XYZ file of C-alpha atoms in Angstrom:
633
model
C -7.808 26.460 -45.693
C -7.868 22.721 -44.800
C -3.462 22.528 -45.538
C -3.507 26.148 -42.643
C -5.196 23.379 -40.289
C -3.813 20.320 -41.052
C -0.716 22.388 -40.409
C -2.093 24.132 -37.229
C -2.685 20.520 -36.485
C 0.652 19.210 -37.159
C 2.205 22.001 -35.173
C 0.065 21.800 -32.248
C 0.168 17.932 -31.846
C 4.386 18.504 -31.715
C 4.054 21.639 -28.634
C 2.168 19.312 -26.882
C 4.265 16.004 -27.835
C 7.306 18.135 -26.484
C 5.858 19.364 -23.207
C 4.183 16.264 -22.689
C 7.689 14.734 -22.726
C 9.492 17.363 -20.390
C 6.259 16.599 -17.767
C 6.944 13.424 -17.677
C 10.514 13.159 -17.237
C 9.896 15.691 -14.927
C 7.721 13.898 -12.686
C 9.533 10.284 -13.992
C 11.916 10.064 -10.666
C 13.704 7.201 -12.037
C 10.946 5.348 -13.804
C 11.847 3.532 -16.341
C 8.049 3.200 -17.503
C 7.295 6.620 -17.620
C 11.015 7.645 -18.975
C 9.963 5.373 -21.779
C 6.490 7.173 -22.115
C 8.524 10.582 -22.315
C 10.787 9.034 -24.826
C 7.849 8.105 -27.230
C 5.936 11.841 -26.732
C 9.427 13.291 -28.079
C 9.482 10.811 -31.086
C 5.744 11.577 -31.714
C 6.682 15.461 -31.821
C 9.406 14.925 -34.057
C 7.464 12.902 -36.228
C 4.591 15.635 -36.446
C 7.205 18.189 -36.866
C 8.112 16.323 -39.917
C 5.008 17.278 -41.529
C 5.326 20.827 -40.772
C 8.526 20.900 -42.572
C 6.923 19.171 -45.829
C 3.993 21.946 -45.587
C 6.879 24.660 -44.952
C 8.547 23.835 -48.445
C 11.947 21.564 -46.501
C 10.647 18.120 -48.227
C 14.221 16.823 -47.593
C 14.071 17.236 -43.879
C 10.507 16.606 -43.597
C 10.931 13.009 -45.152
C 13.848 12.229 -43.357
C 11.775 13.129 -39.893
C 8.785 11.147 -40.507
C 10.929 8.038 -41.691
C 12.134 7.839 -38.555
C 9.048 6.920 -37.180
C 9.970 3.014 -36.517
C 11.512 4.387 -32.956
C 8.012 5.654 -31.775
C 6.733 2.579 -31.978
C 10.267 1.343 -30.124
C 9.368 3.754 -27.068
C 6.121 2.369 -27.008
C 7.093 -1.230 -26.565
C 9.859 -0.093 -24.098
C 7.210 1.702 -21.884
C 4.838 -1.506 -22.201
C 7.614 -4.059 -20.683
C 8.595 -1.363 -18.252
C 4.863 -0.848 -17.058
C 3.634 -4.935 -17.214
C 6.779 -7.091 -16.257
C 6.203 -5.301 -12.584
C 4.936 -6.754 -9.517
C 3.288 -8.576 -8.717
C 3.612 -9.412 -12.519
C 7.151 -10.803 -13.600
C 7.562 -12.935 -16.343
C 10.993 -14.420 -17.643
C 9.573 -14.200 -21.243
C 9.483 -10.913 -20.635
C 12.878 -9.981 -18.552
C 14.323 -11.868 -21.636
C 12.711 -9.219 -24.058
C 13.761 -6.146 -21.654
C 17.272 -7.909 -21.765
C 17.195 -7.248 -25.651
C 15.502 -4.165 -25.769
C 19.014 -2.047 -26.418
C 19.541 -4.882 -29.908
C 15.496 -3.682 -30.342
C 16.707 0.288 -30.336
C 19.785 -0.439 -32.848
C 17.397 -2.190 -35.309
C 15.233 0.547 -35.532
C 17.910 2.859 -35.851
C 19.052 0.343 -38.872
C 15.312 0.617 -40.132
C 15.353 4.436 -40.382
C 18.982 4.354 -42.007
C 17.715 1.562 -44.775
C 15.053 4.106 -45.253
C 17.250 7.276 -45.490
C 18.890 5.133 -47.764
C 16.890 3.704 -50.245
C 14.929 6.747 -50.510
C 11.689 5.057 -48.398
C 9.302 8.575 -48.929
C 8.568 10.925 -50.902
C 6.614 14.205 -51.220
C 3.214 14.192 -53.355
C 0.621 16.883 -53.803
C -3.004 16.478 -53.442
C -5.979 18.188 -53.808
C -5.869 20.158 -50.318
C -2.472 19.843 -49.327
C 0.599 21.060 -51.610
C 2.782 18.469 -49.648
C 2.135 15.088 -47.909
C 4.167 12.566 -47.255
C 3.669 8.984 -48.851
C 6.072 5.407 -48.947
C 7.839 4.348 -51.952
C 8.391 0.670 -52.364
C 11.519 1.245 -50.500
C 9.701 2.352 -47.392
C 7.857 -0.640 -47.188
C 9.842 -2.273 -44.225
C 9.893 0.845 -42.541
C 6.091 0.695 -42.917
C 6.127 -3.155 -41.737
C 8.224 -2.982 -39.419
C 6.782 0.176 -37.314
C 3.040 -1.637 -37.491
C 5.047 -5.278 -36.078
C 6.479 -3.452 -33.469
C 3.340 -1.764 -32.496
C 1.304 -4.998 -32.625
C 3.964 -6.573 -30.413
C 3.750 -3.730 -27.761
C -0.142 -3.958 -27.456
C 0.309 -7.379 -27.364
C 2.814 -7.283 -24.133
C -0.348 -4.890 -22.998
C -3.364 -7.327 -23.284
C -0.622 -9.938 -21.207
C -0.847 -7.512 -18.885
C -4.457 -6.812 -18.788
C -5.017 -10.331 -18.147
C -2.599 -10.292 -15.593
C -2.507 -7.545 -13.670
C -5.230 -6.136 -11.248
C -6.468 -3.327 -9.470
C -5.623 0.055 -11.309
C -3.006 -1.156 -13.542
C -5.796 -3.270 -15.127
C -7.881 -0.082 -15.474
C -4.651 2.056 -16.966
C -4.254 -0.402 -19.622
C -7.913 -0.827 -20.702
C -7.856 2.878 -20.672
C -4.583 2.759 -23.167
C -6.114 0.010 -25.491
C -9.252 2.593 -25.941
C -6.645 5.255 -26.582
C -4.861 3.047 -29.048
C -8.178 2.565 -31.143
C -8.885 5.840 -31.051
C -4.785 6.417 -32.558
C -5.525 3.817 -34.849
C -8.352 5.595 -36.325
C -6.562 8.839 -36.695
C -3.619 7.270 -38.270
C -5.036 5.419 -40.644
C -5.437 8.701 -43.138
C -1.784 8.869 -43.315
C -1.109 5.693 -45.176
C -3.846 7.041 -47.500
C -2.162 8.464 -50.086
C 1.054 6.097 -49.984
C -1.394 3.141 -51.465
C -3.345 5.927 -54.056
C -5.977 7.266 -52.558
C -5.918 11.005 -52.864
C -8.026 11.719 -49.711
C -7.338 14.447 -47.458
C -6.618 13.016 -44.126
C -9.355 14.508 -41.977
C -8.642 11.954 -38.651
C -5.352 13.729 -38.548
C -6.450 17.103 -37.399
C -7.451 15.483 -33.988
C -3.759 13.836 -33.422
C -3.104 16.089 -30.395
C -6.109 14.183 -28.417
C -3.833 10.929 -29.152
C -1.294 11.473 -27.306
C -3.039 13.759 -24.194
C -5.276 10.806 -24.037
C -2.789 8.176 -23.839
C -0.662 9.695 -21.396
C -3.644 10.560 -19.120
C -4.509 6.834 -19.398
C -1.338 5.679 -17.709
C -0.684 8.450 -15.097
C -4.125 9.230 -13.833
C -4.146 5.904 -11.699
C -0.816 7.163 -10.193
C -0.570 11.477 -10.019
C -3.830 12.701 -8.819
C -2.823 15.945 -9.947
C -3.430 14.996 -13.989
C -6.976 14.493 -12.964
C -7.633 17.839 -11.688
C -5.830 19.608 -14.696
C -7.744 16.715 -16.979
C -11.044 18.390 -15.380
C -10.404 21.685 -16.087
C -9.418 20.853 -19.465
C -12.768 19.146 -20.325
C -14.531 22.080 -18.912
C -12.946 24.268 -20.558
C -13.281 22.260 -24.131
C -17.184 21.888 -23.295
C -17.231 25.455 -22.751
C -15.284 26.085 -25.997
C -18.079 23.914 -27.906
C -21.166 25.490 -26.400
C -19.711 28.983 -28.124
C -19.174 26.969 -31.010
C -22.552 26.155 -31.061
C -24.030 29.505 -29.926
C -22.081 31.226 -32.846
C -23.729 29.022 -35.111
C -27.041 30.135 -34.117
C -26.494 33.505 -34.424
C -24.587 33.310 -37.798
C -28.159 31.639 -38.821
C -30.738 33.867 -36.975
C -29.007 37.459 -37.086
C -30.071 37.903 -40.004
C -33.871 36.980 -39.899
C -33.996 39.599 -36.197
C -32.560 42.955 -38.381
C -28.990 42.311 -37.524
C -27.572 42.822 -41.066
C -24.153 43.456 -39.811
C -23.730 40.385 -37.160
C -24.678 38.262 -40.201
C -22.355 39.498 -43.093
C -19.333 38.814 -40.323
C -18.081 35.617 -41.455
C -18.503 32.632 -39.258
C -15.027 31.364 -38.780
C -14.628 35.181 -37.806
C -17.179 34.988 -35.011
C -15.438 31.727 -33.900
C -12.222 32.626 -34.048
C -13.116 35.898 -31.695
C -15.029 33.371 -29.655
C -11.956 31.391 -29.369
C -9.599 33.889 -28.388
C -12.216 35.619 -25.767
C -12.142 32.093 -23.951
C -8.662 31.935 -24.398
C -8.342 35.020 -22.116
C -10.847 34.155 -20.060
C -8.621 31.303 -19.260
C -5.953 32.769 -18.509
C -7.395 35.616 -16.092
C -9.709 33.282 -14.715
C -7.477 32.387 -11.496
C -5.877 35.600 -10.760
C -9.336 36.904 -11.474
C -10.927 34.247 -8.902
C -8.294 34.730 -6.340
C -9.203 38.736 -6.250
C -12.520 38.540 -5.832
C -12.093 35.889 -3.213
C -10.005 38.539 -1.290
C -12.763 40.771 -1.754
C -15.196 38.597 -0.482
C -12.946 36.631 2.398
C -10.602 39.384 3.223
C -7.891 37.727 5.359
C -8.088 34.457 3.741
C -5.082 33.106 2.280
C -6.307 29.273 1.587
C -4.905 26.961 -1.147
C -3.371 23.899 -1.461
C -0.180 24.109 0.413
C -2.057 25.434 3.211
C -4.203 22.622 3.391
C -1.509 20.089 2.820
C 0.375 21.898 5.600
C -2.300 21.214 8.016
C -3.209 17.865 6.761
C 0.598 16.651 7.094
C 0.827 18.236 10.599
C -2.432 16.484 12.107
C -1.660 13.627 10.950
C 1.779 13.890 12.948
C -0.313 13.793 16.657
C -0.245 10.466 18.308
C -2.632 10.878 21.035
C -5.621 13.774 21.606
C -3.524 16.190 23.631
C -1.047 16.605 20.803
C -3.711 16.737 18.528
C -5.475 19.738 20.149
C -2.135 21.576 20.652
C -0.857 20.674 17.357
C -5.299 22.041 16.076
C -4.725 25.473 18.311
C -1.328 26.189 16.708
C -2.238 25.808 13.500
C -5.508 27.724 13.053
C -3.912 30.014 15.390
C -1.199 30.748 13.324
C -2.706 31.198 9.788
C -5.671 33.697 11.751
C -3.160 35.337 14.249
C -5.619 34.803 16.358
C -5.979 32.262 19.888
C -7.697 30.008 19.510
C -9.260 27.180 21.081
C -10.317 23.531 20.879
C -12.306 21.679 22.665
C -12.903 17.907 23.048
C -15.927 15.877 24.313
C -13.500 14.360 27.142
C -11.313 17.949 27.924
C -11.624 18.152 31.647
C -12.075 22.114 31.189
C -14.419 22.701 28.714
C -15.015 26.561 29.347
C -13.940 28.768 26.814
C -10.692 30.588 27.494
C -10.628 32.516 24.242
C -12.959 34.756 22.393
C -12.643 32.122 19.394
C -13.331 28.184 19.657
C -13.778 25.325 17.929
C -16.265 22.140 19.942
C -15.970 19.238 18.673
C -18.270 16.355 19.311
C -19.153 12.697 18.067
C -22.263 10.585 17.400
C -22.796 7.585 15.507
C -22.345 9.825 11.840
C -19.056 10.873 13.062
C -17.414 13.605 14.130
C -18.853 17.023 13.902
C -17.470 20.526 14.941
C -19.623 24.259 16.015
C -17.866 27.410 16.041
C -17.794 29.395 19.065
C -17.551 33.211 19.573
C -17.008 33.449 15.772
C -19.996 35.460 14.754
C -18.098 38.884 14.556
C -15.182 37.540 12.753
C -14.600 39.094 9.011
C -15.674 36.273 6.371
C -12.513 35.251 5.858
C -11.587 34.096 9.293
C -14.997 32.377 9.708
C -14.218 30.768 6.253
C -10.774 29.518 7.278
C -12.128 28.321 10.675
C -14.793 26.510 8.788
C -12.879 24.317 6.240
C -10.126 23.780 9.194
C -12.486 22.625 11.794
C -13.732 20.167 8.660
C -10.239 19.144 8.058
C -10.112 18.302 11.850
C -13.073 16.303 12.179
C -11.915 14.471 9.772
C -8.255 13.694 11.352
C -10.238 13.008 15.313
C -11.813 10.363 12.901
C -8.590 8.924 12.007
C -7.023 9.681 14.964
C -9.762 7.342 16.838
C -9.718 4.738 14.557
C -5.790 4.484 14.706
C -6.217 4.724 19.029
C -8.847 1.920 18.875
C -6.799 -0.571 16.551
C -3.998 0.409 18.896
C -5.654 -0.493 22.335
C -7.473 -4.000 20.567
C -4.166 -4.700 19.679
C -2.392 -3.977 23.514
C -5.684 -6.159 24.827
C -4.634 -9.078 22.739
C -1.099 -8.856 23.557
C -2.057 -8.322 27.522
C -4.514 -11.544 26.997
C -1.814 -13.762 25.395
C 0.408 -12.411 28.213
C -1.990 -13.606 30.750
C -2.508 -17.329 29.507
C 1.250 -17.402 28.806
C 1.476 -16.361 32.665
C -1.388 -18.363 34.183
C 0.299 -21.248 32.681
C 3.321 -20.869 33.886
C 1.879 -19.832 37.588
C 0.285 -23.024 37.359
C 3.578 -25.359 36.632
C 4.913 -23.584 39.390
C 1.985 -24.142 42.296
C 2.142 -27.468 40.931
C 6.073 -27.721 41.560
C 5.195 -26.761 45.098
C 3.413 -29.197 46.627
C 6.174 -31.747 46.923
C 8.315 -29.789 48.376
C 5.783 -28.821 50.986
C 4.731 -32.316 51.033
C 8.841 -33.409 51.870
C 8.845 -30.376 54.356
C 5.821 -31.506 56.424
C 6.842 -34.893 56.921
C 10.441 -34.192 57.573
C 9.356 -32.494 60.151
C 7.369 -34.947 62.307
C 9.784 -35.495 63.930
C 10.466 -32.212 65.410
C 10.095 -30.551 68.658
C 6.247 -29.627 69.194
C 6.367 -26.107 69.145
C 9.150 -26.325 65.898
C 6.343 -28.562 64.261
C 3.523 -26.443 65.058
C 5.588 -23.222 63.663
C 6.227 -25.129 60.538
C 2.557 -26.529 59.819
C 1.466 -23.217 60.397
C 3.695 -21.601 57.384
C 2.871 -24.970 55.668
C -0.952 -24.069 55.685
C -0.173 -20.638 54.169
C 2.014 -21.527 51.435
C -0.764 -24.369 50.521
C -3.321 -21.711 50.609
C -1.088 -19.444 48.578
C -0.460 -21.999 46.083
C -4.184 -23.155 46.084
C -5.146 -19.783 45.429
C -2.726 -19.203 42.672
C -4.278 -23.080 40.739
C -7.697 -21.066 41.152
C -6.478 -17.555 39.526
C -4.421 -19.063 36.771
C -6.873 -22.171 35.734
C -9.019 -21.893 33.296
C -12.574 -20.533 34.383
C -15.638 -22.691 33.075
C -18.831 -21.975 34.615
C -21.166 -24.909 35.272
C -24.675 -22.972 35.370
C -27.745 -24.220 37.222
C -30.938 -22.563 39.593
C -28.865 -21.959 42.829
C -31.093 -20.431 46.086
C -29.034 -17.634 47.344
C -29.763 -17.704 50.723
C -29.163 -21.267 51.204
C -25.181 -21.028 50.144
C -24.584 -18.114 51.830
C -26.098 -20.097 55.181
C -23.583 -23.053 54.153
C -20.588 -20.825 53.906
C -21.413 -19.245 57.272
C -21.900 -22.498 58.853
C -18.159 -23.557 57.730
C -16.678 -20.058 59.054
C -14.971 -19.382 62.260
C -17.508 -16.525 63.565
C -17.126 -16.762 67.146
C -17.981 -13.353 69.256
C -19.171 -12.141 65.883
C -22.949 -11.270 65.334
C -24.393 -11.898 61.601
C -27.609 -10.875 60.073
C -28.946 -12.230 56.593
C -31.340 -9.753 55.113
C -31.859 -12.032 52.138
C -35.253 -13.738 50.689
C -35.219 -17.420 50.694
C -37.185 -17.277 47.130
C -34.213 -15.783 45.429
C -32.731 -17.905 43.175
C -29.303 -17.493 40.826
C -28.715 -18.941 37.527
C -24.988 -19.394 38.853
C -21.935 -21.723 38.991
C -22.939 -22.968 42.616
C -19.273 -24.155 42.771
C -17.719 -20.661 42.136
C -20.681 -18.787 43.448
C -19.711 -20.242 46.919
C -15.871 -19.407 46.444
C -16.579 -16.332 46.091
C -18.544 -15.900 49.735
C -16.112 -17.697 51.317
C -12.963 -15.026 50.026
C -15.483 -12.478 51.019
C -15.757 -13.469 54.564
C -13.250 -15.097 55.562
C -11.940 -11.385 54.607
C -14.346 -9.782 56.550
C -13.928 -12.452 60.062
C -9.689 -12.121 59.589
C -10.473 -8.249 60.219
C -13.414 -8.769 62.729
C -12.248 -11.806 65.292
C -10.125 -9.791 67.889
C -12.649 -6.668 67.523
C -15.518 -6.197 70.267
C -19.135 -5.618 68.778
C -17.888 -7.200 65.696
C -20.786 -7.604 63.010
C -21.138 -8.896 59.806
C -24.247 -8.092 57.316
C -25.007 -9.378 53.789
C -28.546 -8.336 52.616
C -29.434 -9.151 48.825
C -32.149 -6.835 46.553
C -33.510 -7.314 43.092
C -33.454 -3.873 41.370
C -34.886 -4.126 37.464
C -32.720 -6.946 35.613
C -30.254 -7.028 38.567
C -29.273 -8.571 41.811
C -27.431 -6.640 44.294
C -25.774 -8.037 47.037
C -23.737 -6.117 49.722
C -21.611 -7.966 52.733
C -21.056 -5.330 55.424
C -18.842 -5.525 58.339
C -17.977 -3.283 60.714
C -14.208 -3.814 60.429
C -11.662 -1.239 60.215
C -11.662 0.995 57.092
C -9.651 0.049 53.832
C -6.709 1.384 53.532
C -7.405 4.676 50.482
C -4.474 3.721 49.058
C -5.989 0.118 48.000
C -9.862 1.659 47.096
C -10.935 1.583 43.410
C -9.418 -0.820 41.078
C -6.381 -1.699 42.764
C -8.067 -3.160 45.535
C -8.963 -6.508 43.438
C -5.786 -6.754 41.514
C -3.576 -9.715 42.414
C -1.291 -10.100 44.945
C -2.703 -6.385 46.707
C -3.662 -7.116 50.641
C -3.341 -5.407 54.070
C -4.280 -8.992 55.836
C -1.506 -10.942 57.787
C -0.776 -14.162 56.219
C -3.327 -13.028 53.011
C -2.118 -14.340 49.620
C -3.421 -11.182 48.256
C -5.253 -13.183 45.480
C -8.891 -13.414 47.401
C -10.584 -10.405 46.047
C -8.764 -11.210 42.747
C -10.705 -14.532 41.996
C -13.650 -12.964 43.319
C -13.498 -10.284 40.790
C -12.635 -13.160 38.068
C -15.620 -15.216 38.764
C -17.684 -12.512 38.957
C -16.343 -10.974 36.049
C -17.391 -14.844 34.395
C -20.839 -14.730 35.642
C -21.585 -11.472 33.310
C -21.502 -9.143 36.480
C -19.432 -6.278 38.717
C -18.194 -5.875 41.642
C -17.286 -3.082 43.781
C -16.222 -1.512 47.175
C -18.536 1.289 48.310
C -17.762 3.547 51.495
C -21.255 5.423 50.813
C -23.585 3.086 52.955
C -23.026 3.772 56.765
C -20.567 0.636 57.330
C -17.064 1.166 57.287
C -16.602 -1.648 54.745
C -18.896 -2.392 52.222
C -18.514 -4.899 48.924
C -21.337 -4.671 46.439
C -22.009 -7.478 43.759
C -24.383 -6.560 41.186
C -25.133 -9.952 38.886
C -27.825 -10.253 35.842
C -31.172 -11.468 37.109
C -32.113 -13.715 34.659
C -35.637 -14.611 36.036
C -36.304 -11.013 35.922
C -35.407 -10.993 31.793
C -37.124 -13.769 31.372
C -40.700 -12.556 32.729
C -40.010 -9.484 31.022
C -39.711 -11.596 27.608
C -42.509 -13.376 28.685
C -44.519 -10.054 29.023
C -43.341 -8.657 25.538
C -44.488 -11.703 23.834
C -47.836 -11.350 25.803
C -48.143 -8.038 24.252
């Protein structure tokens, strides 16, 4: 009985070594690491197969097979440079010993020829097994030489270990615990070749070896072994808790009037066990993938599918082509419309019987399915796991968008100081040629001299405005009274025939740049007075309110309307003006230093003047008693 499984064992361990090996050079692409790998599962077959051929009555062949075992060891040590001297790992010691590794392979080879040779094994028969395999004193090099080389290749492994990180350092670990476990299986072999007449029970597990060694290199890097590894230790738990059940019975059937289930012997029961979970095995999938037709008619979902969609979404730059590339999709594998439909769509009414909302909150992204309560089980099923496959890609999607438009911000900033720099050299430049200009022309007929100081004026104020927009903008904070600047600025402005009103309290007070706070009254009306001078009934307004933590202040005019073309944003970008002689960089530094002080500006058309700017700023006296009053409580 135990030479049938020792046999069994022998035979198994060389179907696996064998398919192991045609996996991996399967899946090897070129790898010299796993190439190696595959070349040491065929020599580990072989070797097994050896035995077989001992047990089967062909000692001559048998012998010859497992001398030949020095190149196993060879494959290993191959596969070990191949999978440590890699980045970020490279080591000349070690591109020295990958140099040699073809010399390595011929002395093996001369090894297993010595052994052939000299007659290195031989054929003995123990208590359990009519044939086992065992070294003379002529196979003692082979014997040497196979553990040197093996010591050397988990040697080049612990390097690497020490070396490497990440999941290279986990692969190896996982092959050193692999390698103890080998070591402890092997070690019945050499048994009998030093005189002890022991059957070698460790040997009956040798198919675990070398599952569990390849497993330890290639789960880290095909994420398909793990899912067939988990299904194989579910099915070998399963296998064990019949083991154990059938055990139990064997015991109890007897003592509960089951005379029959007991006199069955117990390796019977198991071996019916086996073969019952053997089938179940195999029937299992076609089995689940009928009943899931059953249950979700119309539902044809798998792996492909959903690597299919995943590779598609993940194609869409921007949401549109996301939700077109969504409604195709689901569309398609339902033959069905239907519809997707963001938080931002502009139409979010449903236009299809079936639809898919999507929304977002600070967990994420979640999804609700619309109109899909009398779809079969299968659709709702599909439309479930897609619209959770598409939450999951607007997640990505919005992360990649967001790194995207941080990045165009920085690149727009460093454009802007590269810019404002150079606008700088360049007002600076300016001035003495307008300086040359002006006092060349002195001289000059009076009317030439005034036409000339007058274009003179603009281009300074053109180039004074462009020193303000491109300089750097420090504010120098400090209580400012509101009412009181605003009076200065008037009293400096050319308002004849034009009637003002200030609707402001003379307690309000600004924590402001008094400096750039004043700048920006001036743009604002000398705006307003370049529009109003040559208009009857002119009138100019600027009222201030304190509304919660804010400060609103609106300068009216009754000027002519803005232009639509200039409301909104435009309207304050640089170099954008309707005024003769305007440098068209007023309303930009207003926005700029408003923009500074922590607050927003804006042009309204909603408050029964024709022209209306609105500057909302923080009120920090306001936060400050409400601090104050939180404390309190």
């Amino acid at each position: 009985m135990l030479s049938l499984l020792f046999e069994i064992a022998m035979l198994v361990s060389s179907v696996c070594g064998f398919f192991v090996a045609a996996w991996l050079m399967w899946r090897a692409q070129k790898q010299g690491d796993l190439q190696a790998l595959a070349g040491f599962a065929t020599m580990m077959a072989i070797w097994c197969l050896g035995h077989v051929l001992l047990l089967q009555g062909y000692h001559l062949a048998g012998v010859l097979v497992v001398l030949a075992n020095p190149l196993m060891p060879t494959f290993f040590l191959h596969f070990a440079l191949c999978f440590v001297n890699s980045e970020p790992v490279q080591n000349r010691f070690l591109d020295r010993l990958r140099d040699v590794l073809p010399w390595l392979y011929v002395i093996s080879g001369f090894v297993v020829l010595e052994s052939w040779w000299r007659g290195g094994g031989d054929v003995i028969s123990t208590a359990d097994l009519d044939a086992f395999f065992v070294f003379t004193d002529a196979g003692i090099l082979n014997l040497a030489y196979t553990v040197l080389i093996g010591v050397a290749a988990h040697s080049i492994l612990l390097f690497g270990w020490y070396r490497h990180q990440g999941n290279k350092k986990r692969s190896i670990l996982a092959m050193f615990g692999v390698g103890a476990w080998g070591l402890l299986l092997a070690t019945s072999f050499v048994f009998p070749s030093f005189g002890m007449n022991w059957f070698p029970y460790p040997m009956l597990l040798l198919p675990s070896y070398l599952l569990l060694l390849v497993y330890g290199v290639v789960r880290y890097q095909i994420l398909s072994v793990n899912a067939f590894a988990n299904r194989a230790l579910l099915w070998l738990a399963m296998m064990l808790v019949v083991f154990c059940l059938i055990a139990v019975i064997s015991v109890v059937s007897g003592q509960v009037g089951l005379q029959a289930l007991a006199n069955v012997p117990s390796w019977q029961l198991w071996l019916y066990s086996l073969l019952l979970l053997v089938m179940t095995a195999v029937i299992y999938q076609p089995l689940n993938r009928l009943i899931s037709r059953l249950i979700y008619p119309g539902a044809m979902l798998n792996e492909q599918v959903l690597e299919n969609w995943s590779s598609h979404l993940k194609e869409a730059q921007d949401w549109p082509a996301l939700i077109a590339i969504g409604e195709r999709l689901l569309s398609a594998q339902i033959r069905r419309n239907v519809q997707i439909n963001m938080p931002f769509s502009d139409d979010i009414a449903v236009k299809t019987d079936l639809a898919i909302r999507l929304s977002h909150d600070q967990n994420g992204w979640r999804f609700i399915l619309i109109g899909w309560e009398d779809a079969s089980p299968g659709m709702r099923l599909t439309a479930e796991v897609f619209a959770s496959l598409y939450a999951n890609s607007c997640g990505l999607l919005d992360r990649s968008l967001a790194l995207a438009a941080a990045e165009r911000k920085r690149l727009d900033e460093q454009h802007l100081v590269e810019l404002g720099g150079l606008s700088a050299a360049v007002a600076h430049e300016l001035r003495n040629p307008l300086n040359i200009i002006a006092m060349a022309s002195h001289d000059s007929p009076p009317e030439t001299r005034q036409h000339i100081q007058t274009q003179l004026n603009r281009a300074d104020r053109l180039v004074s405005d462009m020193l303000v927009y491109s300089g750097g903008l420090t504010l120098q904070r400090s209580p400012t009274p509101l009412r009181a600047l605003i009076t200065s600025v008037l009293a400096q402005s050319s308002l004849e025939n034009i009637h003002y009103d200030i609707q402001v309290d003379d307690a309000l007070e600004l924590d402001a740049d008094p400096q750039r706070l004043q700048q920006v009254f001036i743009n604002l009306i000398d705006n307003a007075t370049a529009f109003l001078r040559n208009q009857a009934d002119s009138r100019l307004c600027i009222e201030a309110t304190l509304e919660a933590e804010s400060l609103i202040i609106q300068i009216h005019n009754n000027g002519p309307e803005i232009d639509k073309t200039l409301q909104g944003g435009a309207l304050f970008q640089p170099f954008v003006t309707k005024r003769a002689g305007g440098s068209g960089l007023g309303l930009a530094i207003v926005r700029r230093i408003i923009d500074a002080h922590g607050g927003r500006i804006f042009h309204r058309v909603d408050t029964g003047w024709p022209v209306t700017f609105e500057i909302v700023l923080p009120n920090k006296q306001t936060q400050e008693e409400k601090q104050e009053q939180q404390n309190a409580e």
